[in-house]
Coordinates of C-alpha atoms and ligand atoms in Angstrom, one line a residue:
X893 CA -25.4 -20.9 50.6
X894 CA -27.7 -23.4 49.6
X895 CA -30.7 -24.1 52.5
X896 CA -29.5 -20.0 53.7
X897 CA -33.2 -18.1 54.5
X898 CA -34.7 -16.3 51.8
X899 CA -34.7 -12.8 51.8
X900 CA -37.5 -12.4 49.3
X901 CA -38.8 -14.6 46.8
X902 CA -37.7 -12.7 43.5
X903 CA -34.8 -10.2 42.8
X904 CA -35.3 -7.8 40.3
X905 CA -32.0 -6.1 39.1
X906 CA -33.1 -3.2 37.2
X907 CA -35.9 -0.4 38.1
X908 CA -35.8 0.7 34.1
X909 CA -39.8 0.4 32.7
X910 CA -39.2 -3.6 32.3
X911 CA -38.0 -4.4 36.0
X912 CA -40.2 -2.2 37.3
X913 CA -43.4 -3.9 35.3
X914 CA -42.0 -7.6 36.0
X915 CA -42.5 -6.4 40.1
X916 CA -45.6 -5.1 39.9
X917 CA -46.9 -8.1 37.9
X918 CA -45.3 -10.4 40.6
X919 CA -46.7 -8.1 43.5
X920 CA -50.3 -8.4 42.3
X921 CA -49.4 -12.2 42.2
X922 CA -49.0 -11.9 45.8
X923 CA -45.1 -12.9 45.4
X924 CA -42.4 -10.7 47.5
X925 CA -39.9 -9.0 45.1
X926 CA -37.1 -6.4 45.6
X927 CA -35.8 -4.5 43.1
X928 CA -32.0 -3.4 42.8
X929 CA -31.0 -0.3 41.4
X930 CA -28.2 1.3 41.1
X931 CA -29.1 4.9 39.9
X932 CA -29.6 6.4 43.4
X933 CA -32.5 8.8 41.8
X934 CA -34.4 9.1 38.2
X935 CA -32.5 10.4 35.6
X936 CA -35.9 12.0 34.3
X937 CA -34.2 11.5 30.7
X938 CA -36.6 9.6 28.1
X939 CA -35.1 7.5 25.4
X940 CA -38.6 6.0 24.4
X941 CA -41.0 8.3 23.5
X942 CA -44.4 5.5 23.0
X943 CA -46.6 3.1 24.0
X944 CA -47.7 0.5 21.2
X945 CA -51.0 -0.9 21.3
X946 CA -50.1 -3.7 23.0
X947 CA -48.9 -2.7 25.3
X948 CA -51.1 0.1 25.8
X949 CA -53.8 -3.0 26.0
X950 CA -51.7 -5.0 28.8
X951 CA -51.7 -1.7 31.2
X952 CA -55.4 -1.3 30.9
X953 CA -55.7 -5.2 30.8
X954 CA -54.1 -4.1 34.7
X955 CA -56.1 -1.5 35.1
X956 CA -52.6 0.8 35.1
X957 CA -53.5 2.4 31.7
X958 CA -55.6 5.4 33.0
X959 CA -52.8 6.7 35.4
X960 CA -49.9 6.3 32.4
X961 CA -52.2 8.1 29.9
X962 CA -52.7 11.3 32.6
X963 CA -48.8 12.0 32.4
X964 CA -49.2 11.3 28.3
X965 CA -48.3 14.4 25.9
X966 CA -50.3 12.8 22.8
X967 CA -51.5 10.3 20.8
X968 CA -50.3 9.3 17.7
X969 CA -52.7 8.0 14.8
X970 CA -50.4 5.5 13.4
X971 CA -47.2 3.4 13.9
X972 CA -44.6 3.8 11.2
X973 CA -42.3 1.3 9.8
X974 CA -38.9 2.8 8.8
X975 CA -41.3 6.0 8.5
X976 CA -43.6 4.2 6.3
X977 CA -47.0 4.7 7.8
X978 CA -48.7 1.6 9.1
X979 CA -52.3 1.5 10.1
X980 CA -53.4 0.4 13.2
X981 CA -56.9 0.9 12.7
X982 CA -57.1 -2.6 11.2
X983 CA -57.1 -4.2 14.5
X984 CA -59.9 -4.9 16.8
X985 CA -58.6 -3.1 19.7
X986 CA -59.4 -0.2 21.8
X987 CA -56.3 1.6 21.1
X988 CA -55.4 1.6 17.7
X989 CA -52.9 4.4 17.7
X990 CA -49.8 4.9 20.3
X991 CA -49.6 6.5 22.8
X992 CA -46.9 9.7 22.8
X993 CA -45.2 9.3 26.4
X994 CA -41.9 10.2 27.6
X995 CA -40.3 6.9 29.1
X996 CA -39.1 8.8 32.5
X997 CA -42.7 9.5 32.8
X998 CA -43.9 5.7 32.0
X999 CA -41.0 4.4 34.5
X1000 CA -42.5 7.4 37.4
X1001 CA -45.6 5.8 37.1
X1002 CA -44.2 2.2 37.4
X1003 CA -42.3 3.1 40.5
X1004 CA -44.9 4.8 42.2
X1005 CA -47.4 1.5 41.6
X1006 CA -45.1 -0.3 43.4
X1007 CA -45.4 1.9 46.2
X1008 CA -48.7 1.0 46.6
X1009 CA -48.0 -3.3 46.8
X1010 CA -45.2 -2.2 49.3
X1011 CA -42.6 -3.3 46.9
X1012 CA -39.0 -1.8 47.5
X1013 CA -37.1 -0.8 45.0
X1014 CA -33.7 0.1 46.4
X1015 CA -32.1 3.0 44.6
X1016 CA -28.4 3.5 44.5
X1017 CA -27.7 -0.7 44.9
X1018 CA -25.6 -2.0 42.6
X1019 CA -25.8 -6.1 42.0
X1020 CA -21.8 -6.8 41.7
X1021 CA -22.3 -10.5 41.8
X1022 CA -24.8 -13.1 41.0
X1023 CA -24.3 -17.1 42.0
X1024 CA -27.3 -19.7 42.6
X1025 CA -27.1 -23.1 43.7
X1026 CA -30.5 -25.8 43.4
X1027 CA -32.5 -23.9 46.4
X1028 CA -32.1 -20.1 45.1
X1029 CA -29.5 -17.3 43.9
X1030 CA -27.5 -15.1 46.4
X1031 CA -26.8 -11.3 45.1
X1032 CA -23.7 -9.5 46.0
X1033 CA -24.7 -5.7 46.4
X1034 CA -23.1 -2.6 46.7
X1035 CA -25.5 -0.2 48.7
X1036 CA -25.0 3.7 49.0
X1037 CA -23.3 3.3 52.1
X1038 CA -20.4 2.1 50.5
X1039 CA -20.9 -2.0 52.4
X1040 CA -21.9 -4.9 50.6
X1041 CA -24.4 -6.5 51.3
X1042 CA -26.2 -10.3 50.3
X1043 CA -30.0 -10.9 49.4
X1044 CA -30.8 -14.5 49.2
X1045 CA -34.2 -15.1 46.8
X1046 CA -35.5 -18.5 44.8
X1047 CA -34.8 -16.3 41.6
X1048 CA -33.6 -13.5 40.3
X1049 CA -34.1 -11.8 37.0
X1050 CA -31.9 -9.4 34.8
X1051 CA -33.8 -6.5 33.6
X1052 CA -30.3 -4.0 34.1
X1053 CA -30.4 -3.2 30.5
X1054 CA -28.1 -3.4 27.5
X1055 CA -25.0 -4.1 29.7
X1056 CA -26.7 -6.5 31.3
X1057 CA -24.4 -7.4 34.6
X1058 CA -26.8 -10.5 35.2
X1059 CA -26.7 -11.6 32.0
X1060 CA -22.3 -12.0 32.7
X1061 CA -23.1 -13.6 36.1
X1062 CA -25.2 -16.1 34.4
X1063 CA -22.9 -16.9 31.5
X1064 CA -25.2 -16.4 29.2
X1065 CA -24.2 -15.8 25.5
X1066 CA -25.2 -12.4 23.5
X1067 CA -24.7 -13.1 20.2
X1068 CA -25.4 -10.2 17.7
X1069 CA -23.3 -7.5 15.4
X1070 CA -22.0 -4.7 16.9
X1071 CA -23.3 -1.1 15.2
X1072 CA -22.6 0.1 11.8
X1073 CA -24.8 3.3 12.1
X1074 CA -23.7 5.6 14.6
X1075 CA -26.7 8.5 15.7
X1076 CA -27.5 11.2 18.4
X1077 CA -30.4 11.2 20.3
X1078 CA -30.7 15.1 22.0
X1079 CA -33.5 16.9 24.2
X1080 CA -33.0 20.6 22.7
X1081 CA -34.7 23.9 23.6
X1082 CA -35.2 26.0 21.0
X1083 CA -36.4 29.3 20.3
X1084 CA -39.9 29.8 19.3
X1085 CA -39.7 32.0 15.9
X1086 CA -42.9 30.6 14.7
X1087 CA -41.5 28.0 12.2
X1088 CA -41.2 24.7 15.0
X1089 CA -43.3 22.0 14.4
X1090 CA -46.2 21.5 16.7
X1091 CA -47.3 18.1 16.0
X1092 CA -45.4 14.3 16.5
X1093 CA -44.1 13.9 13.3
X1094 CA -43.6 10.4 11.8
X1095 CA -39.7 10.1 10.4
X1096 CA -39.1 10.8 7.3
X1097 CA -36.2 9.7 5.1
X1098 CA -35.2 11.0 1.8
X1099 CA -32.6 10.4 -0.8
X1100 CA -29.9 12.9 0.4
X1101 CA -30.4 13.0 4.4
X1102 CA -32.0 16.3 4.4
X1103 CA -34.8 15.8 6.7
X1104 CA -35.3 17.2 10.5
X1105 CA -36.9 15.3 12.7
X1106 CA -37.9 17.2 15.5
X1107 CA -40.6 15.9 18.2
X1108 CA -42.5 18.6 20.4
X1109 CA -42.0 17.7 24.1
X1110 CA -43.7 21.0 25.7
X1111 CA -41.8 23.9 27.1
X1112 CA -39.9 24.4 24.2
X1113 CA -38.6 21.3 24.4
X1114 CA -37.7 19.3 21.2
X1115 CA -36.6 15.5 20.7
X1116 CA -33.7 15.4 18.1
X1117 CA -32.1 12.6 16.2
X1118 CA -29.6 12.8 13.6
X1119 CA -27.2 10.8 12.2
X1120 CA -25.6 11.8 8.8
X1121 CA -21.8 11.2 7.5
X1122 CA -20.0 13.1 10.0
X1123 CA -21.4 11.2 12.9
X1124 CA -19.6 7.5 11.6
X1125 CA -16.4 9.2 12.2
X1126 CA -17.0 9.6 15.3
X1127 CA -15.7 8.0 18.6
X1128 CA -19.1 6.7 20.0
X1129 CA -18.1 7.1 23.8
X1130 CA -17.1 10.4 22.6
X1131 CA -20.0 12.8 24.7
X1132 CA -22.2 14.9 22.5
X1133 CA -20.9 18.3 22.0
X1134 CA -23.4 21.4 21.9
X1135 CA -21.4 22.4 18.7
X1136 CA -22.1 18.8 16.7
X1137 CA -26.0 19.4 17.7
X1138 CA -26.2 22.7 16.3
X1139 CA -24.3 22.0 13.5
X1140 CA -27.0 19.2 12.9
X1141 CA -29.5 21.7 13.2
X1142 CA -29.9 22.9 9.6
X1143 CA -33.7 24.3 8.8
X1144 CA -35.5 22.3 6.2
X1145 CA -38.9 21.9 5.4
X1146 CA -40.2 25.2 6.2
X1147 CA -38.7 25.1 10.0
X1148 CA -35.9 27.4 11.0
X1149 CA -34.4 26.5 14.5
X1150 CA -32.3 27.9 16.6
X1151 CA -30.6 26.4 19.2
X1152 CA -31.1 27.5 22.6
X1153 CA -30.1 24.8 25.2
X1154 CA -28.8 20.6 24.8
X1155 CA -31.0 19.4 27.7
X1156 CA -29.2 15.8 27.3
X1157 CA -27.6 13.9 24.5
X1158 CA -26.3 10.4 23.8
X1159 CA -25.1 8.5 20.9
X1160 CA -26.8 5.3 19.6
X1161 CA -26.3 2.7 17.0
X1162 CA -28.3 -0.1 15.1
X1163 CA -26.5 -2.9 17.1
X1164 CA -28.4 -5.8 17.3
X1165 CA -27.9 -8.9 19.5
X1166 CA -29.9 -11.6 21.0
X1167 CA -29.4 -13.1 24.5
X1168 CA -28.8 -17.3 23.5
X1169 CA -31.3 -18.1 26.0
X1170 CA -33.6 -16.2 28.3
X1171 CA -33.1 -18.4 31.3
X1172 CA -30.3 -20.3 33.2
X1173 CA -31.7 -21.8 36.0
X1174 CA -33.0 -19.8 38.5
X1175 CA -31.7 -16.5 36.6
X1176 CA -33.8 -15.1 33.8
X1177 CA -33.4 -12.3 31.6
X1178 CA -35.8 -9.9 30.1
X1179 CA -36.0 -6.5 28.1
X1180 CA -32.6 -4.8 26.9
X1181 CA -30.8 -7.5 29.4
X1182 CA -32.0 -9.8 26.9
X1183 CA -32.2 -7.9 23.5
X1184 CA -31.1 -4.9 21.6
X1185 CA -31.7 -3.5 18.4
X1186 CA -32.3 -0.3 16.3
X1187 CA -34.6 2.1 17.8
X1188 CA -36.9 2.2 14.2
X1189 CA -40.3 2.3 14.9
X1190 CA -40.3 2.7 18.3
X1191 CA -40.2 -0.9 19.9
X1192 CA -37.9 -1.9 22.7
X1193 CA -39.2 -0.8 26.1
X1194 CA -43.1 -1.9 24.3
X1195 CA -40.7 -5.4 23.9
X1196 CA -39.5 -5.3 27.3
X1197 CA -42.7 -4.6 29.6
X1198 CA -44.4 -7.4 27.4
X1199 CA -41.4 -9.5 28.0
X1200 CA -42.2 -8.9 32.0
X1201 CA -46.2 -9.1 31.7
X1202 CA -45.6 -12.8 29.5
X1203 CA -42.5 -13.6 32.8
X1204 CA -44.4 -12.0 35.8
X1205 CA -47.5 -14.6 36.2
X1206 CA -45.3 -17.5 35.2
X1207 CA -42.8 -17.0 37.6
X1208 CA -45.4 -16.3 40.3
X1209 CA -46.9 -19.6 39.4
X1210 CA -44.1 -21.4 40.4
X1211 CA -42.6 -19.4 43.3
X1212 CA -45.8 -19.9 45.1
X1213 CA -45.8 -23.6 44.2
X1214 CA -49.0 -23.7 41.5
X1215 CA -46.7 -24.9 38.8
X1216 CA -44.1 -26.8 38.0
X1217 CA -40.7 -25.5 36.5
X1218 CA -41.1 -26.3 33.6
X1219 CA -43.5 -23.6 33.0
X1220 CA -40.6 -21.1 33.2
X1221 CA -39.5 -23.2 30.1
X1222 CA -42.3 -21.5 27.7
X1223 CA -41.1 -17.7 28.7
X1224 CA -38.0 -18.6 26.4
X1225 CA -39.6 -20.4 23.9
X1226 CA -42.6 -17.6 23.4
X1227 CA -40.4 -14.8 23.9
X1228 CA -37.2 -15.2 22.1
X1229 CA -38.7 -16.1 18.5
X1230 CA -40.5 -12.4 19.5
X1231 CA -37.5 -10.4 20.1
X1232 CA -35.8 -12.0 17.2
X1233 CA -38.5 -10.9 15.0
X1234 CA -38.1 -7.3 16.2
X1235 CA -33.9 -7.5 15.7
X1236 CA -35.3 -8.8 12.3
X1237 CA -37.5 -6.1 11.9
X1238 CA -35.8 -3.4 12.9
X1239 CA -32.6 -4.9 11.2
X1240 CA -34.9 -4.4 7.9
X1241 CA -35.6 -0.7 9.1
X1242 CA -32.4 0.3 9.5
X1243 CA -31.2 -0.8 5.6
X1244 CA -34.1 1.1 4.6
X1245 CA -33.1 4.9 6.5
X1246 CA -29.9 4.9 4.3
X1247 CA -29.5 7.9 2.5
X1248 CA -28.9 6.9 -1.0
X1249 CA -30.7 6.9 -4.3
X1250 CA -31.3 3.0 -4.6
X1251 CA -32.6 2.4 -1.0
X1252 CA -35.1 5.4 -1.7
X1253 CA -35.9 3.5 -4.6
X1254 CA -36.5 0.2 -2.2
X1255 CA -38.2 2.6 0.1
X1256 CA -40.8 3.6 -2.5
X1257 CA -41.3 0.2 -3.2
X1258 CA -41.8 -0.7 0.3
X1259 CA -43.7 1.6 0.9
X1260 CA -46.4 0.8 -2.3
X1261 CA -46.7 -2.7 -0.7
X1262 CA -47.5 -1.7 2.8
X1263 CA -50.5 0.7 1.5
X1264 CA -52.0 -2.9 0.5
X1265 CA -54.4 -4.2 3.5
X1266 CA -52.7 -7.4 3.9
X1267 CA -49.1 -6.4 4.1
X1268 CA -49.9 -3.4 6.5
X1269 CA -51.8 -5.7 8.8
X1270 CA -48.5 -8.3 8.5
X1271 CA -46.1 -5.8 9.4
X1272 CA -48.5 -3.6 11.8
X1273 CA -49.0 -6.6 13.8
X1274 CA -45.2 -6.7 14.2
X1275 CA -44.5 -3.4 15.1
X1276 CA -47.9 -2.6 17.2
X1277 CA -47.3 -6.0 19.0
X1278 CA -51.0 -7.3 18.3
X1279 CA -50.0 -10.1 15.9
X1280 CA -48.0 -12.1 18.5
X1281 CA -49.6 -15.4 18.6
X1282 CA -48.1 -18.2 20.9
X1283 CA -47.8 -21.3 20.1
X1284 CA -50.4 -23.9 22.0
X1285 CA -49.1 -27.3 21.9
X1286 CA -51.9 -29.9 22.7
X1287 CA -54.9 -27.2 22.4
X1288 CA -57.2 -28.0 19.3
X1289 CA -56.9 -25.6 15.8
X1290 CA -58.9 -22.3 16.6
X1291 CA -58.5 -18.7 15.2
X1292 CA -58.4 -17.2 18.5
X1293 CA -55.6 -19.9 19.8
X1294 CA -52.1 -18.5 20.8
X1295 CA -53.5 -14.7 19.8
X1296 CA -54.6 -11.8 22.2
X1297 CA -58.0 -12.0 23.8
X1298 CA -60.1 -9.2 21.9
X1299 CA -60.7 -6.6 24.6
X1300 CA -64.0 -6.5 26.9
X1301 CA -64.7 -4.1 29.3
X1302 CA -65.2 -5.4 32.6
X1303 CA -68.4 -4.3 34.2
X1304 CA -67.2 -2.6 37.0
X1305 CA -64.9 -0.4 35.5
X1306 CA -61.6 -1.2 36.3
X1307 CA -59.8 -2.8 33.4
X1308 CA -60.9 -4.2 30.5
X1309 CA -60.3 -7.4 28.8
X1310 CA -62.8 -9.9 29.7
X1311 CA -66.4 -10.8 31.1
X1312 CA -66.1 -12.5 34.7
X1313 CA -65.7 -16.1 35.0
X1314 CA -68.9 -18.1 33.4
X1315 CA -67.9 -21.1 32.6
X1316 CA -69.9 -24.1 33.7
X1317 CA -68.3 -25.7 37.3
X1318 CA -68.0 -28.7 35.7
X1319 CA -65.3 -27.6 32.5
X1320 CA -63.3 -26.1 35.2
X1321 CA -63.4 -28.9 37.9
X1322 CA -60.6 -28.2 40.5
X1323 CA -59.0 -25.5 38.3
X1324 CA -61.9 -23.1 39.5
X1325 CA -60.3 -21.2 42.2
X1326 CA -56.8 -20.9 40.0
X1327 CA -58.8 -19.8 36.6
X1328 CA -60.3 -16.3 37.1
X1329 CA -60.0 -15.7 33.6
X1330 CA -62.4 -17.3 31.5
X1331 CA -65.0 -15.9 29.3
X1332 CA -67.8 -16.6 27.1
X1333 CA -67.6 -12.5 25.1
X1334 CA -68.3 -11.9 21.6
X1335 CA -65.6 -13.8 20.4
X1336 CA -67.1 -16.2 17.9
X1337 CA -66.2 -19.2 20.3
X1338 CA -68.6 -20.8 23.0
X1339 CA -65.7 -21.0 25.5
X1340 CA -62.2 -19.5 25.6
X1341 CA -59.7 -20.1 28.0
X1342 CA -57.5 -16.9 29.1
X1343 CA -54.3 -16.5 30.6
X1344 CA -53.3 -14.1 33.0
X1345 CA -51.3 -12.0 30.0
X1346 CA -54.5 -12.2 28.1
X1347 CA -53.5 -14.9 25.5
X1348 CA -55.6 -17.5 24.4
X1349 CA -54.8 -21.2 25.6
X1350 CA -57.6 -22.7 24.7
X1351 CA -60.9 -21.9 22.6
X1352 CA -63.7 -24.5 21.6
X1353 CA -67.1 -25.5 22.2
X1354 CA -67.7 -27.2 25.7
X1355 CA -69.4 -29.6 24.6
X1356 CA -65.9 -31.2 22.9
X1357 CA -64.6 -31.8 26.9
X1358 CA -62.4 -29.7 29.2
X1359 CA -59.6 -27.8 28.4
X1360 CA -57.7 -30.2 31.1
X1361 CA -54.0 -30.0 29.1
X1362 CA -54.3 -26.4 29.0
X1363 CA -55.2 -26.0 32.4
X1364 CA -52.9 -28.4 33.5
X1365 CA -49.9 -26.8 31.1
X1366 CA -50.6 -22.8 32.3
X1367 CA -52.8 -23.7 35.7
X1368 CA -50.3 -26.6 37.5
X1369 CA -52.1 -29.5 38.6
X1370 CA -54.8 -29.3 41.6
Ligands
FAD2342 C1 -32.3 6.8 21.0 C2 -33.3 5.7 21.5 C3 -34.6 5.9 21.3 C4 -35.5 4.9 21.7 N1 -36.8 5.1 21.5 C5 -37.7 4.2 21.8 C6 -39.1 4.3 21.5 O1 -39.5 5.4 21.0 N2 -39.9 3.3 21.8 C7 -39.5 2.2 22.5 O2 -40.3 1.3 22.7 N3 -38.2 2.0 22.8 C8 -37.3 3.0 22.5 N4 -36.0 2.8 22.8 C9 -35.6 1.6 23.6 C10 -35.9 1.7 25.1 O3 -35.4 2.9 25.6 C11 -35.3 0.5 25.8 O4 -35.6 -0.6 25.1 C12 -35.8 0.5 27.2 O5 -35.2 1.5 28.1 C13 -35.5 -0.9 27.9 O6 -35.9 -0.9 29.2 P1 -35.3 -1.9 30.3 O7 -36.0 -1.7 31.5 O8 -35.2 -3.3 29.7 O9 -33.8 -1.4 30.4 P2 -33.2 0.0 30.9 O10 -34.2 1.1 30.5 O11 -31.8 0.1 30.3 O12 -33.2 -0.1 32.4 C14 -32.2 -0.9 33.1 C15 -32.0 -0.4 34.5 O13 -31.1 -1.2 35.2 C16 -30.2 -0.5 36.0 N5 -29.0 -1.2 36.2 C17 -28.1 -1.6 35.3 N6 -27.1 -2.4 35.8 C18 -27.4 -2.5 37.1 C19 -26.9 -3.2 38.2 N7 -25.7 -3.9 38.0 N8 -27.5 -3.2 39.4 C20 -28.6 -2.5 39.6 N9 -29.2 -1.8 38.6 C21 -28.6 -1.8 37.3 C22 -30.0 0.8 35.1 O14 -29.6 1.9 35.9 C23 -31.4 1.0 34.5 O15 -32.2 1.8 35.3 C24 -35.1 3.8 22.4 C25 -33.7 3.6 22.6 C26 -32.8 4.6 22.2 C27 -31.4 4.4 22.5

């Protein structure tokens, strides 16, 4: 196929919140994308029930926030690690709490952005095949009306989930442990005899598995996990029977519930592997294509959409020519050591849910360090996402270097993170029509160089000379 006509620049397998981010960000670059996929309508069922911080900031940082936090049900004050409060409030940002937010209603939102840059997404395609050659990739699809059909594009990107199809074409390794904790995830109705919680609880854990953790959706609708001894016995493609979820159902703390309808339910387990490497070629990988872990403390689709807002704008940059290739290189190397800190993380988490006398022991422990300020910040930063600091090779030492930009409103209203370009014409030189993200804000530096996902590249006084390697490393050469 190789010198075939393009079909669009960028393929994007997957319209789960991840996929459906990565196109927007590459439509606001001004880069034509498609997006496969194969569900021919939303399920409307939510695994993820949050936004983190993070990326709560990225959306606004898009001006996509306000729209997301209309179909919101709440907000909760802080992020929990293995139920262990963490405070958020620690951090200079304008959302220091998460956002409560069915995913179906997250993804909705996604999809109907895309409407708006005239990006397809093609439901009910199914990519069956993947090859690339040194000009682009060609995608074997299998479209509702039962043909095949190819779509030639200069890349493609896997963001089809856990079973990953991309991820097989590209021969790329996912190395991990399978799951050793088997639980349900269910949305129940149940009938409203005054004792249902009405608030987002945080989980709770205790020595002999007797909690209930039951989230408030509206409508009488109620998120349910459980796990417990019964379910390890289990087959786990076994399907959820409305017997095993009342059974589940005992009453504790105070609430009595009675079951009145299984909406959906699924099994789920503390799995955890790591794609080797994020890119091969002209195929990259990103979200649960790329990882999967525990669900504790409410991480992987935050992980995935910042996985496509750190891809998106690099990937642009060199479909349209600004940069080289070798810019594609530093998604890997700043996203993988991420993910594997949340498999770490959650890895952690998911030794300290057991229901046993000793972990609860450990748990109390845990627990006493992370009410002191430095070890809540530590491990808040990992779980909220706002201590992810990139490295900067070739910029000079600075606090703000490889960390978030602190947020700024921008004057006219429509997104925050930073003032308008005011650096002097001659710092920027030729980089001036690429950069529109530089500011001078209340950041305790005299300059600070931005990139378009709102990490700092470069901060220093301009007196000390350009930022030329960073702007030549993130901006390509004039
Ligand atoms: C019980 C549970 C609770 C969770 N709770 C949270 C939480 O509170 N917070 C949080 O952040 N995360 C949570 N997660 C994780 C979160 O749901 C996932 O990380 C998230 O869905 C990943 O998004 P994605 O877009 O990468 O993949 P997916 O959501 O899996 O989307 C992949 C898409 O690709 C499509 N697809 C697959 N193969 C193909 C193909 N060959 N061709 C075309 N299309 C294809 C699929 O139909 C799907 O729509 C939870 C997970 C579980 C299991």
């Amino acid at each position: 196929m190789t010198g075939a006509a393009m079909d669009t620049d960028v393929i994007v397998v997957g319209g789960g919140p991840t996929g459906l981010t990565l196109a927007g960000e590459l439509a606001l670059a001004g880069v034509r994308a498609v997006v496969l996929e194969r569900q021919p309508v939303r399920s409307g069922q939510s695994r993820a029930l949050n936004l983190q911080p993070r990326t709560a900031e990225m959306l606004d940082m898009r001006g996509w926030l306000e729209p997301v936090l209309d179909r919101a049900l709440t907000t909760v004050p802080t992020g929990h690690f293995a139920g262990i409060p963490l405070d958020y409030d620690v951090f200079d940002t304008a959302f220091p709490y998460q956002v409560g937010i069915p995913q179906a209603r997250v993804e909705e939102f996604l999809e109907d952005n895309l409407a708006a840059y005239d990006v397809p997404v093609l439901r009910g395609h199914e990519l069956t095949g993947l090859a690339q050659d040194a000009d682009g990739v060609t995608a074997t699809v299998a479209t509702p009306d039962g043909t095949t059909r190819r779509l030639r594009a200069a890349y493609a990107v896997g963001a089809d989930g856990a079973r990953s199809r991309v991820r097989k074409e590209a021969h790329i390794a996912f190395p991990g442990r399978d799951g050793r904790l088997s639980m349900v995830v269910a949305d129940i109705v149940l009938a409203d005899n005054g004792t249902l919680p009405t608030q987002w609880p945080l989980p709770r854990y205790d020595a002999r598995d007797e909690q209930l953790f039951l989230v408030p959706l509206g409508g009488g609708v109620f998120r349910f996990l459980f796990g417990g001894p019964e379910q390890q016995e289990r087959d786990r493609d076994a399907p959820v029977t409305e017997d095993e979820v009342r059974a589940a159902l005992r009453p504790a703390g105070g609430v009595r519930p009675e079951l009145v309808e299984v909406r959906w339910a699924s099994r789920f387990t503390d799995a955890a592997r790591q794609a080797e490497q994020y890119r091969a070629g002209r195929v990259l990988l990103a979200g649960d294509a790329a990882h999967i872990h525990f669900p504790a403390g409410g991480q992987g689709l935050n992980l995935g959409v910042q996985d496509a807002f750190n891809l998106g704008w690099k990937l642009a940059s060199v479909v349209t020519g600004r940069a080289g290739e070798d810019l594609l290189e530093t998604y890997h190397a700043e996203r993988h050591p991420v993910g594997a800190g949340v498999l770490r993380n959650t890895r952690a988490q998911g030794v300290l849910v057991h229901p046993d006398e000793d972990v609860h022991a450990l748990r109390e422990t845990v627990a006493g360090m992370l009410a002191q300020p430095d070890a809540n910040r530590y491990v808040a930063g990992l779980v909220s996402g706002l201590g992810i600091r990139y490295p900067m090779p070739g910029a000079p030492p600075h606090p703000l270097l490889g960390a978030r930009m602190p947020g700024v409103r921008l004057p006219d209203g429509r997104g925050r993170l930073l003032a308008p370009p005011r650096a002097p014409e001659d710092m920027l030189g030729p980089w001036r029509e690429r950069v529109g993200l530089v500011a001078d804000a209340a950041t305790g530096a005299d300059a600070v160089l931005v990139r378009p996902d709102g990490y700092v590249c470069w901060a220093g006084p301009p007196g000390e000379g350009t930022p030329r390697t960073a702007l030549e490393r993130w901006f390509g050469r004039p």
